Amino acid sequence: MVVVSALLIGVLYVLANSLVPERHRRPFNAVMVGGAGAAYLSGGGLGGWEFAITAAITYCAYRGLTSWTFIGVAWLLHTAADVAHHLYGNPIVPFAEHSSLGCAICDPVIALWAFAGGPGIGSTTPAALVRALGLRRARHASGRGLRE
């Protein structure tokens, strides 16, 4: 159940943010991931490492003001922090034991969307994301597909 709900939260985040006007979408998401990066600072249980991961995510969030790639990297760094907190620290939501695990499952969904350039609602279909990420099938030297 944690996996399904976490994936749904990631998809809902992407869909909601796809509605944000394009000129505001990247800066808004840079601020969001910067805030997420500081979520564990008041008691994550990993000591000084909390500051190191927060600094790295904050740097990527800042660079994300002008780069979707850095927003994606910041979400993946947050995923690593979530895994560490799930295994060795305190959960991101103190009263929800598996919240860090859920966050670690949700964050890569958002990262993939960011790596695709944060497309709007009209182009957030799975096929559009595959095209944006460049995950097309291999082509022969002739430029024709394998099964065309």
CSV table of N, CA and C in Angstrom, one decimal:
chain,number,residue,atom,x,y,z
A,1,MET,N,0.8,-1.2,0.0
A,1,MET,CA,0.0,0.0,0.0
A,1,MET,C,0.9,1.3,0.0
A,2,VAL,N,2.0,1.2,0.7
A,2,VAL,CA,2.9,2.4,0.7
A,2,VAL,C,3.4,2.7,-0.7
A,3,VAL,N,3.7,1.7,-1.5
A,3,VAL,CA,4.2,1.9,-2.8
A,3,VAL,C,3.2,2.5,-3.7
A,4,VAL,N,2.0,2.0,-3.7
A,4,VAL,CA,0.9,2.5,-4.5
A,4,VAL,C,0.6,4.0,-4.2
A,5,SER,N,0.4,4.2,-2.9
A,5,SER,CA,0.0,5.6,-2.5
A,5,SER,C,1.2,6.6,-2.8
A,6,ALA,N,2.4,6.1,-2.6
A,6,ALA,CA,3.6,7.0,-2.9
A,6,ALA,C,3.6,7.3,-4.4
A,7,LEU,N,3.4,6.3,-5.2
A,7,LEU,CA,3.4,6.6,-6.7
A,7,LEU,C,2.3,7.5,-7.1
A,8,LEU,N,1.1,7.3,-6.4
A,8,LEU,CA,0.0,8.2,-6.7
A,8,LEU,C,0.3,9.7,-6.3
A,9,ILE,N,0.9,9.8,-5.2
A,9,ILE,CA,1.3,11.2,-4.7
A,9,ILE,C,2.2,11.8,-5.7
A,10,GLY,N,3.2,11.1,-6.2
A,10,GLY,CA,4.1,11.6,-7.2
A,10,GLY,C,3.4,12.0,-8.4
A,11,VAL,N,2.5,11.2,-8.9
A,11,VAL,CA,1.8,11.5,-10.1
A,11,VAL,C,0.9,12.7,-9.9
A,12,LEU,N,0.2,12.8,-8.7
A,12,LEU,CA,-0.6,14.0,-8.4
A,12,LEU,C,0.2,15.2,-8.4
A,13,TYR,N,1.4,15.1,-7.8
A,13,TYR,CA,2.3,16.3,-7.7
A,13,TYR,C,2.6,16.8,-9.1
A,14,VAL,N,3.0,15.8,-10.0
A,14,VAL,CA,3.4,16.2,-11.4
A,14,VAL,C,2.2,16.8,-12.1
A,15,LEU,N,1.0,16.2,-11.9
A,15,LEU,CA,-0.2,16.7,-12.6
A,15,LEU,C,-0.5,18.1,-12.1
A,16,ALA,N,-0.5,18.3,-10.8
A,16,ALA,CA,-0.8,19.6,-10.2
A,16,ALA,C,0.2,20.7,-10.7
A,17,ASN,N,1.5,20.3,-10.7
A,17,ASN,CA,2.5,21.3,-11.2
A,17,ASN,C,2.5,21.5,-12.7
A,18,SER,N,1.9,20.6,-13.4
A,18,SER,CA,1.8,20.8,-14.8
A,18,SER,C,0.8,21.8,-15.2
A,19,LEU,N,-0.1,22.2,-14.2
A,19,LEU,CA,-1.1,23.2,-14.4
A,19,LEU,C,-0.5,24.6,-14.1
A,20,VAL,N,0.6,24.7,-13.5
A,20,VAL,CA,1.3,26.0,-13.2
A,20,VAL,C,1.7,26.6,-14.5
A,21,PRO,N,1.5,27.8,-14.8
A,21,PRO,CA,2.0,28.4,-16.0
A,21,PRO,C,3.5,28.2,-16.3
A,22,GLU,N,3.8,27.9,-17.5
A,22,GLU,CA,5.2,27.5,-17.8
A,22,GLU,C,6.2,28.4,-17.3
A,23,ARG,N,6.0,29.7,-17.4
A,23,ARG,CA,7.1,30.6,-17.0
A,23,ARG,C,7.3,30.6,-15.5
A,24,HIS,N,6.4,30.1,-14.7
A,24,HIS,CA,6.5,30.0,-13.2
A,24,HIS,C,6.9,28.6,-12.8
A,25,ARG,N,6.7,27.6,-13.6
A,25,ARG,CA,6.8,26.2,-13.2
A,25,ARG,C,8.1,25.8,-12.7
A,26,ARG,N,9.2,26.2,-13.4
A,26,ARG,CA,10.6,25.8,-13.0
A,26,ARG,C,11.0,26.5,-11.7
A,27,PRO,N,10.8,27.8,-11.6
A,27,PRO,CA,11.2,28.4,-10.3
A,27,PRO,C,10.3,27.9,-9.1
A,28,PHE,N,9.1,27.7,-9.4
A,28,PHE,CA,8.2,27.1,-8.3
A,28,PHE,C,8.7,25.8,-7.8
A,29,ASN,N,9.1,24.9,-8.8
A,29,ASN,CA,9.6,23.6,-8.4
A,29,ASN,C,11.0,23.7,-7.8
A,30,ALA,N,11.8,24.6,-8.1
A,30,ALA,CA,13.1,24.8,-7.5
A,30,ALA,C,12.9,25.2,-6.0
A,31,VAL,N,11.9,26.0,-5.7
A,31,VAL,CA,11.6,26.4,-4.4
A,31,VAL,C,11.1,25.2,-3.6
A,32,MET,N,10.2,24.4,-4.2
A,32,MET,CA,9.6,23.2,-3.6
A,32,MET,C,10.7,22.2,-3.2
A,33,VAL,N,11.6,21.9,-4.1
A,33,VAL,CA,12.6,20.9,-3.8
A,33,VAL,C,13.6,21.5,-2.8
A,34,GLY,N,13.8,22.8,-2.8
A,34,GLY,CA,14.7,23.4,-1.7
A,34,GLY,C,14.1,23.3,-0.4
A,35,GLY,N,12.8,23.5,-0.3
A,35,GLY,CA,12.1,23.3,1.0
A,35,GLY,C,12.1,21.8,1.4
A,36,ALA,N,11.9,20.9,0.5
A,36,ALA,CA,11.9,19.5,0.8
A,36,ALA,C,13.3,19.1,1.3
A,37,GLY,N,14.3,19.7,0.8
A,37,GLY,CA,15.7,19.4,1.2
A,37,GLY,C,15.9,19.7,2.7
A,38,ALA,N,15.2,20.6,3.2
A,38,ALA,CA,15.4,21.0,4.6
A,38,ALA,C,14.4,20.3,5.6
A,39,ALA,N,13.6,19.4,5.1
A,39,ALA,CA,12.6,18.8,5.9
A,39,ALA,C,13.1,18.0,7.1
A,40,TYR,N,14.3,17.5,7.0
A,40,TYR,CA,14.8,16.6,8.1
A,40,TYR,C,15.6,17.4,9.1
A,41,LEU,N,15.9,18.7,8.9
A,41,LEU,CA,16.8,19.4,9.7
A,41,LEU,C,16.4,19.5,11.2
A,42,SER,N,15.2,19.4,11.5
A,42,SER,CA,14.8,19.6,13.0
A,42,SER,C,14.7,18.2,13.7
A,43,GLY,N,15.3,17.2,13.2
A,43,GLY,CA,15.3,16.0,14.0
A,43,GLY,C,15.3,14.7,13.1
A,44,GLY,N,16.1,14.7,12.1
A,44,GLY,CA,16.1,13.6,11.2
A,44,GLY,C,16.9,12.4,11.7
A,45,GLY,N,17.8,12.7,12.7
A,45,GLY,CA,18.5,11.6,13.4
A,45,GLY,C,19.8,11.2,12.7
A,46,LEU,N,20.3,12.0,11.8
A,46,LEU,CA,21.6,11.6,11.1
A,46,LEU,C,22.7,12.6,11.5
A,47,GLY,N,22.5,13.4,12.5
A,47,GLY,CA,23.5,14.3,12.9
A,47,GLY,C,24.0,15.3,11.9
A,48,GLY,N,25.3,15.5,11.8
A,48,GLY,CA,25.9,16.5,10.8
A,48,GLY,C,25.6,16.2,9.4
A,49,TRP,N,25.3,14.9,9.1
A,49,TRP,CA,24.9,14.6,7.7
A,49,TRP,C,23.7,15.3,7.2
A,50,GLU,N,22.8,15.7,8.2
A,50,GLU,CA,21.6,16.4,7.8
A,50,GLU,C,22.0,17.8,7.1
A,51,PHE,N,23.0,18.4,7.6
A,51,PHE,CA,23.5,19.7,7.1
A,51,PHE,C,24.1,19.5,5.7
A,52,ALA,N,24.9,18.4,5.5
A,52,ALA,CA,25.5,18.2,4.3
A,52,ALA,C,24.5,17.9,3.1
A,53,ILE,N,23.5,17.1,3.4
A,53,ILE,CA,22.5,16.8,2.4
A,53,ILE,C,21.7,18.0,2.1
A,54,THR,N,21.3,18.8,3.1
A,54,THR,CA,20.6,20.0,2.9
A,54,THR,C,21.3,21.0,2.1
A,55,ALA,N,22.6,21.1,2.3
A,55,ALA,CA,23.4,22.0,1.5
A,55,ALA,C,23.5,21.6,0.1
A,56,ALA,N,23.6,20.3,-0.2
A,56,ALA,CA,23.7,19.8,-1.5
A,56,ALA,C,22.4,20.0,-2.3
A,57,ILE,N,21.3,19.7,-1.6
A,57,ILE,CA,20.0,19.9,-2.2
A,57,ILE,C,19.7,21.4,-2.4
A,58,THR,N,20.1,22.2,-1.5
A,58,THR,CA,19.9,23.7,-1.6
A,58,THR,C,20.7,24.2,-2.8
A,59,TYR,N,21.9,23.7,-3.0
A,59,TYR,CA,22.7,24.1,-4.2
A,59,TYR,C,22.0,23.7,-5.5
A,60,CYS,N,21.5,22.5,-5.5
A,60,CYS,CA,20.8,22.0,-6.7
A,60,CYS,C,19.5,22.8,-7.0
A,61,ALA,N,18.8,23.1,-5.9
A,61,ALA,CA,17.6,23.9,-6.0
A,61,ALA,C,17.9,25.3,-6.6
A,62,TYR,N,18.9,25.9,-6.1
A,62,TYR,CA,19.3,27.2,-6.6
A,62,TYR,C,19.6,27.1,-8.1
A,63,ARG,N,20.4,26.1,-8.5
A,63,ARG,CA,20.8,25.9,-9.9
A,63,ARG,C,19.5,25.6,-10.7
A,64,GLY,N,18.5,25.0,-10.0
A,64,GLY,CA,17.3,24.6,-10.6
A,64,GLY,C,16.4,25.8,-11.0
A,65,LEU,N,16.7,27.0,-10.5
A,65,LEU,CA,16.0,28.1,-10.9
A,65,LEU,C,16.1,28.4,-12.4
A,66,THR,N,17.2,27.8,-13.0
A,66,THR,CA,17.4,28.0,-14.4
A,66,THR,C,17.6,26.6,-15.1
A,67,SER,N,17.5,25.5,-14.4
A,67,SER,CA,17.8,24.2,-15.0
A,67,SER,C,16.9,23.1,-14.5
A,68,TRP,N,16.1,22.5,-15.3
A,68,TRP,CA,15.2,21.4,-14.9
A,68,TRP,C,16.1,20.2,-14.5
A,69,THR,N,17.3,20.0,-15.1
A,69,THR,CA,18.2,18.9,-14.7
A,69,THR,C,18.6,19.0,-13.3
A,70,PHE,N,18.9,20.2,-12.8
A,70,PHE,CA,19.3,20.3,-11.4
A,70,PHE,C,18.1,20.1,-10.4
A,71,ILE,N,16.9,20.4,-10.9
A,71,ILE,CA,15.7,20.1,-10.1
A,71,ILE,C,15.6,18.6,-10.0
A,72,GLY,N,15.8,17.9,-11.1
A,72,GLY,CA,15.7,16.4,-11.0
A,72,GLY,C,16.8,15.8,-10.1
A,73,VAL,N,18.0,16.3,-10.2
A,73,VAL,CA,19.1,15.9,-9.4
A,73,VAL,C,18.8,16.1,-7.9
A,74,ALA,N,18.2,17.3,-7.6
A,74,ALA,CA,17.9,17.6,-6.2
A,74,ALA,C,16.8,16.6,-5.7
A,75,TRP,N,15.8,16.2,-6.5
A,75,TRP,CA,14.8,15.2,-6.1
A,75,TRP,C,15.5,13.9,-5.9
A,76,LEU,N,16.5,13.5,-6.7
A,76,LEU,CA,17.2,12.3,-6.5
A,76,LEU,C,18.0,12.3,-5.2
A,77,LEU,N,18.7,13.4,-4.9
A,77,LEU,CA,19.4,13.6,-3.6
A,77,LEU,C,18.4,13.5,-2.5
A,78,HIS,N,17.2,14.0,-2.6
A,78,HIS,CA,16.2,13.9,-1.5
A,78,HIS,C,15.8,12.4,-1.4
A,79,THR,N,15.8,11.7,-2.5
A,79,THR,CA,15.5,10.3,-2.4
A,79,THR,C,16.5,9.6,-1.6
A,80,ALA,N,17.8,9.9,-1.8
A,80,ALA,CA,18.9,9.2,-1.1
A,80,ALA,C,18.7,9.6,0.4
A,81,ALA,N,18.4,10.8,0.7
A,81,ALA,CA,18.2,11.2,2.1
A,81,ALA,C,17.0,10.4,2.7
A,82,ASP,N,15.9,10.2,1.9
A,82,ASP,CA,14.8,9.5,2.4
A,82,ASP,C,15.1,8.0,2.7
A,83,VAL,N,15.9,7.4,1.9
A,83,VAL,CA,16.4,6.0,2.1
A,83,VAL,C,17.2,6.0,3.4
A,84,ALA,N,18.1,6.9,3.5
A,84,ALA,CA,19.0,6.9,4.7
A,84,ALA,C,18.1,7.1,6.0
A,85,HIS,N,17.1,7.9,5.9
A,85,HIS,CA,16.3,8.2,7.1
A,85,HIS,C,15.4,7.0,7.4
A,86,HIS,N,14.9,6.3,6.3
A,86,HIS,CA,14.1,5.1,6.5
A,86,HIS,C,14.9,4.0,7.2
A,87,LEU,N,16.2,3.9,6.8
A,87,LEU,CA,17.0,2.8,7.3
A,87,LEU,C,17.7,3.1,8.6
A,88,TYR,N,18.1,4.4,8.8
A,88,TYR,CA,19.0,4.7,10.0
A,88,TYR,C,18.5,5.9,10.8
A,89,GLY,N,17.6,6.6,10.3
A,89,GLY,CA,17.2,7.9,11.0
A,89,GLY,C,15.7,7.8,11.4
A,90,ASN,N,15.2,9.0,11.5
A,90,ASN,CA,13.8,9.2,11.9
A,90,ASN,C,12.9,9.5,10.6
A,91,PRO,N,11.7,9.1,10.6
A,91,PRO,CA,10.8,9.3,9.4
A,91,PRO,C,10.6,10.8,9.2
A,92,ILE,N,10.3,11.2,8.0
A,92,ILE,CA,10.0,12.6,7.7
A,92,ILE,C,8.8,13.1,8.4
A,93,VAL,N,7.8,12.3,8.5
A,93,VAL,CA,6.6,12.6,9.3
A,93,VAL,C,6.6,11.7,10.6
A,94,PRO,N,6.9,12.4,11.7
A,94,PRO,CA,7.1,11.6,12.9
A,94,PRO,C,6.1,10.6,13.3
A,95,PHE,N,4.8,10.8,13.0
A,95,PHE,CA,3.8,9.8,13.4
A,95,PHE,C,3.5,8.8,12.3
A,96,ALA,N,4.2,8.8,11.2
A,96,ALA,CA,4.0,7.9,10.1
A,96,ALA,C,5.3,7.1,9.9
A,97,GLU,N,5.4,5.9,10.4
A,97,GLU,CA,6.6,5.1,10.4
A,97,GLU,C,7.2,5.0,9.0
A,98,HIS,N,6.5,4.8,8.0
A,98,HIS,CA,7.0,4.5,6.7
A,98,HIS,C,7.0,5.7,5.7
A,99,SER,N,6.9,6.9,6.3
A,99,SER,CA,6.8,8.1,5.5
A,99,SER,C,8.0,8.4,4.7
A,100,SER,N,9.2,8.1,5.2
A,100,SER,CA,10.4,8.3,4.5
A,100,SER,C,10.5,7.3,3.3
A,101,LEU,N,10.1,6.1,3.5
A,101,LEU,CA,10.1,5.1,2.5
A,101,LEU,C,9.1,5.6,1.4
A,102,GLY,N,7.9,6.0,1.7
A,102,GLY,CA,7.0,6.5,0.7
A,102,GLY,C,7.6,7.7,0.0
A,103,CYS,N,8.2,8.6,0.7
A,103,CYS,CA,8.9,9.7,0.0
A,103,CYS,C,10.0,9.3,-1.0
A,104,ALA,N,10.7,8.2,-0.6
A,104,ALA,CA,11.8,7.7,-1.4
A,104,ALA,C,11.2,7.1,-2.7
A,105,ILE,N,9.9,6.7,-2.7
A,105,ILE,CA,9.3,6.1,-3.8
A,105,ILE,C,8.7,7.2,-4.7
A,106,CYS,N,8.1,8.2,-4.0
A,106,CYS,CA,7.5,9.3,-4.7
A,106,CYS,C,8.5,10.2,-5.5
A,107,ASP,N,9.6,10.5,-4.8
A,107,ASP,CA,10.5,11.5,-5.4
A,107,ASP,C,11.1,11.2,-6.8
A,108,PRO,N,11.4,10.0,-7.1
A,108,PRO,CA,11.9,9.7,-8.4
A,108,PRO,C,10.9,9.9,-9.5
A,109,VAL,N,9.6,9.8,-9.2
A,109,VAL,CA,8.5,10.1,-10.2
A,109,VAL,C,8.7,11.6,-10.5
A,110,ILE,N,8.8,12.4,-9.5
A,110,ILE,CA,9.0,13.9,-9.7
A,110,ILE,C,10.3,14.2,-10.5
A,111,ALA,N,11.3,13.4,-10.1
A,111,ALA,CA,12.6,13.7,-10.8
A,111,ALA,C,12.5,13.3,-12.3
A,112,LEU,N,11.9,12.2,-12.6
A,112,LEU,CA,11.7,11.9,-14.0
A,112,LEU,C,11.0,13.0,-14.8
A,113,TRP,N,9.9,13.5,-14.2
A,113,TRP,CA,9.2,14.6,-14.8
A,113,TRP,C,10.1,15.8,-15.0
A,114,ALA,N,10.9,16.1,-14.0
A,114,ALA,CA,11.9,17.3,-14.1
A,114,ALA,C,12.9,17.0,-15.2
A,115,PHE,N,13.5,15.8,-15.2
A,115,PHE,CA,14.4,15.5,-16.3
A,115,PHE,C,13.8,15.6,-17.7
A,116,ALA,N,12.5,15.4,-17.8
A,116,ALA,CA,11.8,15.6,-19.1
A,116,ALA,C,11.5,17.1,-19.4
A,117,GLY,N,11.9,18.0,-18.5
A,117,GLY,CA,11.7,19.4,-18.7
A,117,GLY,C,10.5,19.9,-18.1
A,118,GLY,N,9.9,19.2,-17.2
A,118,GLY,CA,8.7,19.7,-16.5
A,118,GLY,C,7.5,20.1,-17.4
A,119,PRO,N,7.2,19.1,-18.3
A,119,PRO,CA,6.1,19.4,-19.3
A,119,PRO,C,4.8,19.8,-18.7
A,120,GLY,N,4.0,20.6,-19.4
A,120,GLY,CA,2.7,20.9,-19.0
A,120,GLY,C,1.7,19.8,-19.1
A,121,ILE,N,0.5,20.0,-18.6
A,121,ILE,CA,-0.6,19.0,-18.6
A,121,ILE,C,-0.9,18.4,-19.9
A,122,GLY,N,-0.8,19.1,-21.0
A,122,GLY,CA,-1.1,18.6,-22.3
A,122,GLY,C,-0.1,17.6,-22.8
A,123,SER,N,1.2,17.7,-22.3
A,123,SER,CA,2.2,16.8,-22.7
A,123,SER,C,2.8,16.0,-21.6
A,124,THR,N,2.0,15.6,-20.6
A,124,THR,CA,2.4,14.8,-19.5
A,124,THR,C,1.9,13.4,-19.7
A,125,THR,N,1.7,12.9,-20.9
A,125,THR,CA,1.3,11.6,-21.1
A,125,THR,C,2.5,10.7,-21.1
A,126,PRO,N,2.4,9.4,-20.8
A,126,PRO,CA,3.6,8.5,-20.8
A,126,PRO,C,4.4,8.6,-22.1
A,127,ALA,N,3.7,8.6,-23.2
A,127,ALA,CA,4.4,8.7,-24.5
A,127,ALA,C,5.2,10.0,-24.6
A,128,ALA,N,4.6,11.1,-24.2
A,128,ALA,CA,5.3,12.4,-24.3
A,128,ALA,C,6.5,12.4,-23.4
A,129,LEU,N,6.4,11.8,-22.2
A,129,LEU,CA,7.5,11.8,-21.3
A,129,LEU,C,8.7,10.9,-21.8
A,130,VAL,N,8.3,9.8,-22.5
A,130,VAL,CA,9.3,8.9,-23.1
A,130,VAL,C,10.0,9.7,-24.2
A,131,ARG,N,9.3,10.5,-25.0
A,131,ARG,CA,9.9,11.3,-26.1
A,131,ARG,C,10.8,12.3,-25.5
A,132,ALA,N,10.3,13.0,-24.4
A,132,ALA,CA,11.1,14.1,-23.8
A,132,ALA,C,12.4,13.6,-23.2
A,133,LEU,N,12.3,12.4,-22.6
A,133,LEU,CA,13.5,11.8,-22.0
A,133,LEU,C,14.5,11.1,-23.0
A,134,GLY,N,14.0,11.1,-24.3
A,134,GLY,CA,14.9,10.5,-25.3
A,134,GLY,C,15.0,9.0,-25.2
A,135,LEU,N,13.9,8.3,-24.7
A,135,LEU,CA,14.0,6.9,-24.5
A,135,LEU,C,13.3,6.2,-25.7
A,136,ARG,N,13.6,6.7,-26.9
A,136,ARG,CA,13.1,6.1,-28.1
A,136,ARG,C,13.8,4.8,-28.4
A,137,ARG,N,13.2,3.9,-29.2
A,137,ARG,CA,13.9,2.7,-29.6
A,137,ARG,C,15.1,2.9,-30.5
A,138,ALA,N,16.0,2.0,-30.5
A,138,ALA,CA,17.2,2.1,-31.3
A,138,ALA,C,16.9,2.2,-32.8
A,139,ARG,N,17.7,2.9,-33.5
A,139,ARG,CA,17.5,3.1,-34.9
A,139,ARG,C,18.7,2.6,-35.7
A,140,HIS,N,18.5,2.1,-36.9
A,140,HIS,CA,19.6,1.7,-37.7
A,140,HIS,C,20.3,2.9,-38.3
A,141,ALA,N,21.4,2.7,-38.9
A,141,ALA,CA,22.1,3.8,-39.5
A,141,ALA,C,21.3,4.5,-40.6
A,142,SER,N,20.4,3.7,-41.2
A,142,SER,CA,19.6,4.3,-42.3
A,142,SER,C,18.5,5.3,-41.7
A,143,GLY,N,18.4,5.3,-40.4
A,143,GLY,CA,17.4,6.2,-39.8
A,143,GLY,C,16.0,5.6,-39.7
A,144,ARG,N,15.9,4.4,-40.1
A,144,ARG,CA,14.6,3.7,-40.0
A,144,ARG,C,14.5,2.9,-38.7
A,145,GLY,N,13.4,2.8,-38.1
A,145,GLY,CA,13.2,2.1,-36.9
A,145,GLY,C,13.4,0.6,-37.1
A,146,LEU,N,13.5,-0.2,-36.0
A,146,LEU,CA,13.6,-1.6,-36.1
A,146,LEU,C,12.4,-2.3,-36.7
A,147,ARG,N,11.2,-1.8,-36.4
A,147,ARG,CA,10.0,-2.5,-36.8
A,147,ARG,C,9.1,-1.5,-37.5
A,148,GLU,N,9.5,-0.8,-38.5
A,148,GLU,CA,8.6,0.2,-39.2
A,148,GLU,C,8.0,-0.4,-40.4
